[in-house]
């Protein structure tokens, strides 16, 4: 079975993603910042620059290189990065700002409605503090569009966001928010749903469960001319083929634990040769689940729990009151997925497919504060080199999302930079120790402390 040929080269995807131009590049808080002394990884699969310096003016990078060769402006704020690694902010190609790692969706979503802004703001802050400076949210109510605009104007701390709004689907759980339970029954209804979402201002279309090849063709007929990429929730091989033939731009979840048995070599080779982007999200069940079995104490990690406002903290902790999370419906098939995961996850890496890092962050046990480093670590476990995995999480993911001005550290690019404590080329897990975060030229985290935590402490100390 060979699908009709359709070019999926990365250049074509980038052309579709002109929508990314609406991502803000505000320099309202213009300042000069210099990061000096540490190792620099620029997002490319290239050797690091040691004892490097990066100079930022406003929201742009203006100079990069060995510190001995870079002139540091006398008025620059200096961030000492000696003993650390500077790298592009991570770009997550599968984010969910409407969920926060709660263990039971049927309990979470009824509470979420009416608390959406608080949830969005919490998610955005957790992602940014973890070193994620850009991403695409794939499924949330229409209120996520207004939140996207606030974040991209730097009114709320968070990654620069692209959003899909509600998905296009033939299936939905009863407990989902009303806007995510709108179903289509025909390709014509799928096209109309797509048109409504694009008119409302979404950046991408997300297709979900039950979408047929005929649906995909109808969706593509609307989204293609509008320049809006389609991200497709796919697992089974026949569903992947149908999505490809129908015009899908980015394959989401392909090769993760749910993709069992593993795909045919014909499918994997076709995806790799055509350059169809794959976002595996492999850690969200099959790495996070055993990590929690081995160390359930992670569910009460103060660095995670304290990043939740009290009302959300209560909700999340209540879903894990017993050490029996494995009984949650979300994890019923996870042991089987784990047994099959190695082959499923390695297939696209071995084929040298175009792979962007994405986490499905916010799903049960998959906390925004940890999801990015865990996904990159899983990619290394499955065969990527450390530099390949870092590039997948920065440069490649930015390109796949059409965010041309971020993802690498080079003069002229937007200043989205993080600093991690150690050398991720030696131990990829040091990506879990993000000490400094700069997004759009604004320093949002210094010496391990988010600026909003500093501001809250100062407000409390002053008695206001």
Coordinates of C-alpha atoms in Angstrom, one line a residue, residues 96-330:
X96 CA -1.7 21.2 27.1
X97 CA -2.3 24.3 29.2
X98 CA -5.7 23.2 30.3
X99 CA -4.4 20.3 32.3
X100 CA -1.8 20.1 35.0
X101 CA -0.9 16.5 35.7
X102 CA -4.1 15.7 37.6
X103 CA -4.7 11.9 37.9
X104 CA -8.3 11.7 36.8
X105 CA -9.7 13.7 33.9
X106 CA -13.3 13.0 34.9
X107 CA -12.7 14.9 38.1
X108 CA -10.4 17.6 36.7
X109 CA -12.5 19.0 33.8
X110 CA -15.6 19.8 35.8
X111 CA -13.4 21.8 38.2
X112 CA -11.4 23.4 35.3
X113 CA -14.5 25.1 33.9
X114 CA -14.8 28.4 35.5
X115 CA -11.1 28.3 36.6
X116 CA -9.6 28.3 33.1
X117 CA -7.5 31.5 33.4
X118 CA -6.0 30.4 36.7
X119 CA -5.1 27.0 35.1
X120 CA -3.7 28.6 32.0
X121 CA -1.5 31.0 34.0
X122 CA -0.2 28.2 36.2
X123 CA 0.6 26.0 33.3
X124 CA 2.4 28.9 31.5
X125 CA 4.5 29.8 34.5
X126 CA 5.5 26.2 35.2
X127 CA 6.5 25.6 31.5
X128 CA 8.6 28.8 31.4
X129 CA 10.3 28.1 34.7
X130 CA 11.2 24.7 33.3
X131 CA 13.0 26.3 30.3
X132 CA 10.2 26.0 27.7
X133 CA 10.1 29.3 25.9
X134 CA 7.8 28.4 23.1
X135 CA 5.3 25.8 22.2
X136 CA 2.0 24.8 20.6
X137 CA -1.1 24.1 22.7
X138 CA -3.2 21.3 21.1
X139 CA -6.7 21.4 22.5
X140 CA -8.3 23.8 24.9
X141 CA -11.5 26.0 24.9
X142 CA -11.6 29.1 22.9
X143 CA -10.6 31.1 25.9
X144 CA -7.0 29.9 25.2
X145 CA -6.8 32.3 22.2
X146 CA -7.2 35.3 24.4
X147 CA -4.7 33.8 26.9
X148 CA -2.2 33.2 24.0
X149 CA -2.4 36.9 23.1
X150 CA -1.7 38.0 26.7
X151 CA 1.3 35.7 27.0
X152 CA 2.7 36.7 23.6
X153 CA 2.4 40.4 24.6
X154 CA 4.4 39.5 27.8
X155 CA 1.5 40.5 30.0
X156 CA 1.6 37.1 31.7
X157 CA 4.8 35.0 32.2
X158 CA 4.8 32.0 29.8
X159 CA 6.2 30.5 26.6
X160 CA 5.4 32.2 23.3
X161 CA 2.3 30.2 22.3
X162 CA 0.6 28.9 19.2
X163 CA -2.9 27.4 19.9
X164 CA -5.4 25.1 18.2
X165 CA -8.4 25.9 20.3
X166 CA -10.9 23.0 20.4
X167 CA -10.0 20.0 18.3
X168 CA -11.8 18.6 15.3
X169 CA -13.1 15.1 16.2
X170 CA -15.8 12.4 15.9
X171 CA -15.4 11.4 19.5
X172 CA -15.4 13.0 22.9
X173 CA -15.7 12.2 26.6
X174 CA -18.8 13.3 28.3
X175 CA -16.9 15.2 31.0
X176 CA -14.9 17.4 28.7
X177 CA -15.7 21.2 28.4
X178 CA -18.6 21.8 26.1
X179 CA -16.4 23.3 23.4
X180 CA -14.3 20.1 23.2
X181 CA -17.5 18.0 22.8
X182 CA -18.5 19.5 19.5
X183 CA -18.5 16.5 17.1
X184 CA -18.6 16.2 13.3
X185 CA -20.4 13.3 11.7
X186 CA -19.5 14.0 8.0
X187 CA -16.5 15.4 6.2
X188 CA -18.6 18.4 5.3
X189 CA -19.1 19.1 9.0
X190 CA -15.4 18.6 9.7
X191 CA -14.7 21.3 7.0
X192 CA -17.2 23.7 8.6
X193 CA -15.7 23.1 12.0
X194 CA -12.3 23.9 10.6
X195 CA -13.5 27.0 9.0
X196 CA -15.1 28.2 12.2
X197 CA -11.8 27.7 14.1
X198 CA -9.7 29.4 11.5
X199 CA -12.1 32.4 11.4
X200 CA -11.7 32.6 15.2
X201 CA -8.0 33.0 14.9
X202 CA -6.4 29.6 15.8
X203 CA -2.8 29.0 14.7
X204 CA -3.1 25.3 13.9
X205 CA -5.8 22.7 13.6
X206 CA -5.7 19.7 15.9
X207 CA -7.5 16.5 14.7
X208 CA -8.4 14.0 17.4
X209 CA -10.0 10.5 17.7
X210 CA -12.1 9.1 14.8
X211 CA -11.0 11.5 12.1
X212 CA -11.2 9.6 8.8
X213 CA -9.1 10.0 5.6
X214 CA -12.2 11.7 4.0
X215 CA -12.5 14.0 7.0
X216 CA -8.8 14.9 6.6
X217 CA -9.2 15.8 3.0
X218 CA -12.1 18.1 3.8
X219 CA -10.2 19.7 6.6
X220 CA -7.1 20.2 4.4
X221 CA -9.3 21.8 1.7
X222 CA -10.0 24.5 4.2
X223 CA -6.8 24.7 6.2
X224 CA -4.4 24.4 3.3
X225 CA -5.4 27.6 1.4
X226 CA -5.6 29.5 4.8
X227 CA -2.0 28.5 5.5
X228 CA -2.9 26.8 8.8
X229 CA -1.0 23.6 9.6
X230 CA -2.8 20.4 10.7
X231 CA -1.5 18.4 13.7
X232 CA -3.0 14.9 13.8
X233 CA -3.5 12.7 16.9
X234 CA -2.5 9.3 15.5
X235 CA -1.5 5.9 16.8
X236 CA -2.6 2.9 14.7
X237 CA -0.8 2.3 11.4
X238 CA -4.0 2.6 9.3
X239 CA -4.9 5.9 11.0
X240 CA -1.4 7.2 10.2
X241 CA -1.7 6.3 6.6
X242 CA -5.1 7.9 6.4
X243 CA -3.8 11.1 8.0
X244 CA -0.9 11.3 5.5
X245 CA -3.0 10.7 2.5
X246 CA -5.5 13.3 3.7
X247 CA -2.9 16.0 4.1
X248 CA -1.7 16.0 7.7
X249 CA 1.2 18.3 8.3
X250 CA 2.5 17.0 11.7
X251 CA 2.0 13.5 13.1
X252 CA 1.4 13.7 16.9
X253 CA 2.1 10.6 19.1
X254 CA 3.3 8.4 16.3
X255 CA 5.8 6.0 17.7
X256 CA 4.8 6.4 21.3
X257 CA 3.6 3.7 23.6
X258 CA 0.2 3.6 22.1
X259 CA 1.7 2.8 18.6
X260 CA 1.8 -1.0 19.2
X261 CA 2.5 -3.2 17.5
X262 CA 5.3 -1.3 15.9
X263 CA 4.8 0.2 12.4
X264 CA 5.7 -1.4 9.2
X265 CA 9.1 -0.4 7.7
X266 CA 7.2 0.8 4.6
X267 CA 5.4 3.4 6.7
X268 CA 8.4 4.5 8.7
X269 CA 10.6 4.8 5.5
X270 CA 7.8 6.8 3.7
X271 CA 7.5 9.3 6.6
X272 CA 11.3 9.7 6.8
X273 CA 11.8 10.1 3.1
X274 CA 9.0 12.6 2.8
X275 CA 10.2 14.7 5.8
X276 CA 6.8 14.5 7.5
X277 CA 7.4 15.8 11.0
X278 CA 6.9 13.4 13.9
X279 CA 6.3 14.4 17.5
X280 CA 6.4 11.2 19.5
X281 CA 5.5 12.2 23.1
X282 CA 7.1 9.0 24.3
X283 CA 7.7 9.9 28.0
X284 CA 4.1 10.8 28.9
X285 CA 3.1 7.3 29.9
X286 CA 5.9 4.8 29.3
X287 CA 8.7 6.8 31.1
X288 CA 6.8 8.8 33.6
X289 CA 4.7 5.8 34.8
X290 CA 7.6 3.5 35.9
X291 CA 9.5 6.5 37.3
X292 CA 6.6 7.1 39.6
X293 CA 6.3 3.4 40.5
X294 CA 10.0 3.5 41.5
X295 CA 9.8 6.8 43.3
X296 CA 6.2 7.8 44.2
X297 CA 7.6 10.6 46.4
X298 CA 8.0 12.6 43.2
X299 CA 4.3 13.4 43.4
X300 CA 5.0 15.4 46.5
X301 CA 8.2 17.1 45.3
X302 CA 8.1 20.6 46.8
X303 CA 9.5 22.1 43.6
X304 CA 6.4 20.9 41.8
X305 CA 3.7 21.2 44.4
X306 CA 4.7 24.7 45.5
X307 CA 4.4 25.9 41.9
X308 CA 0.6 25.3 42.2
X309 CA -1.6 28.0 43.6
X310 CA -3.4 26.6 46.7
X311 CA -6.8 25.8 44.9
X312 CA -5.0 23.8 42.2
X313 CA -2.6 22.2 44.6
X314 CA -5.5 20.8 46.5
X315 CA -7.1 19.4 43.3
X316 CA -3.9 17.8 42.0
X317 CA -2.9 16.3 45.4
X318 CA -6.4 14.9 45.9
X319 CA -6.1 12.8 42.8
X320 CA -3.0 11.0 44.2
X321 CA -4.1 10.6 47.9
X322 CA -3.3 6.9 47.7
X323 CA -0.2 5.2 46.2
X324 CA -2.4 3.4 43.7
X325 CA -2.2 5.7 40.7
X326 CA -1.7 2.6 38.5
X327 CA -5.4 1.9 38.9
X328 CA -6.4 5.1 37.2
X329 CA -8.1 4.6 33.8
X330 CA -5.4 6.5 32.0

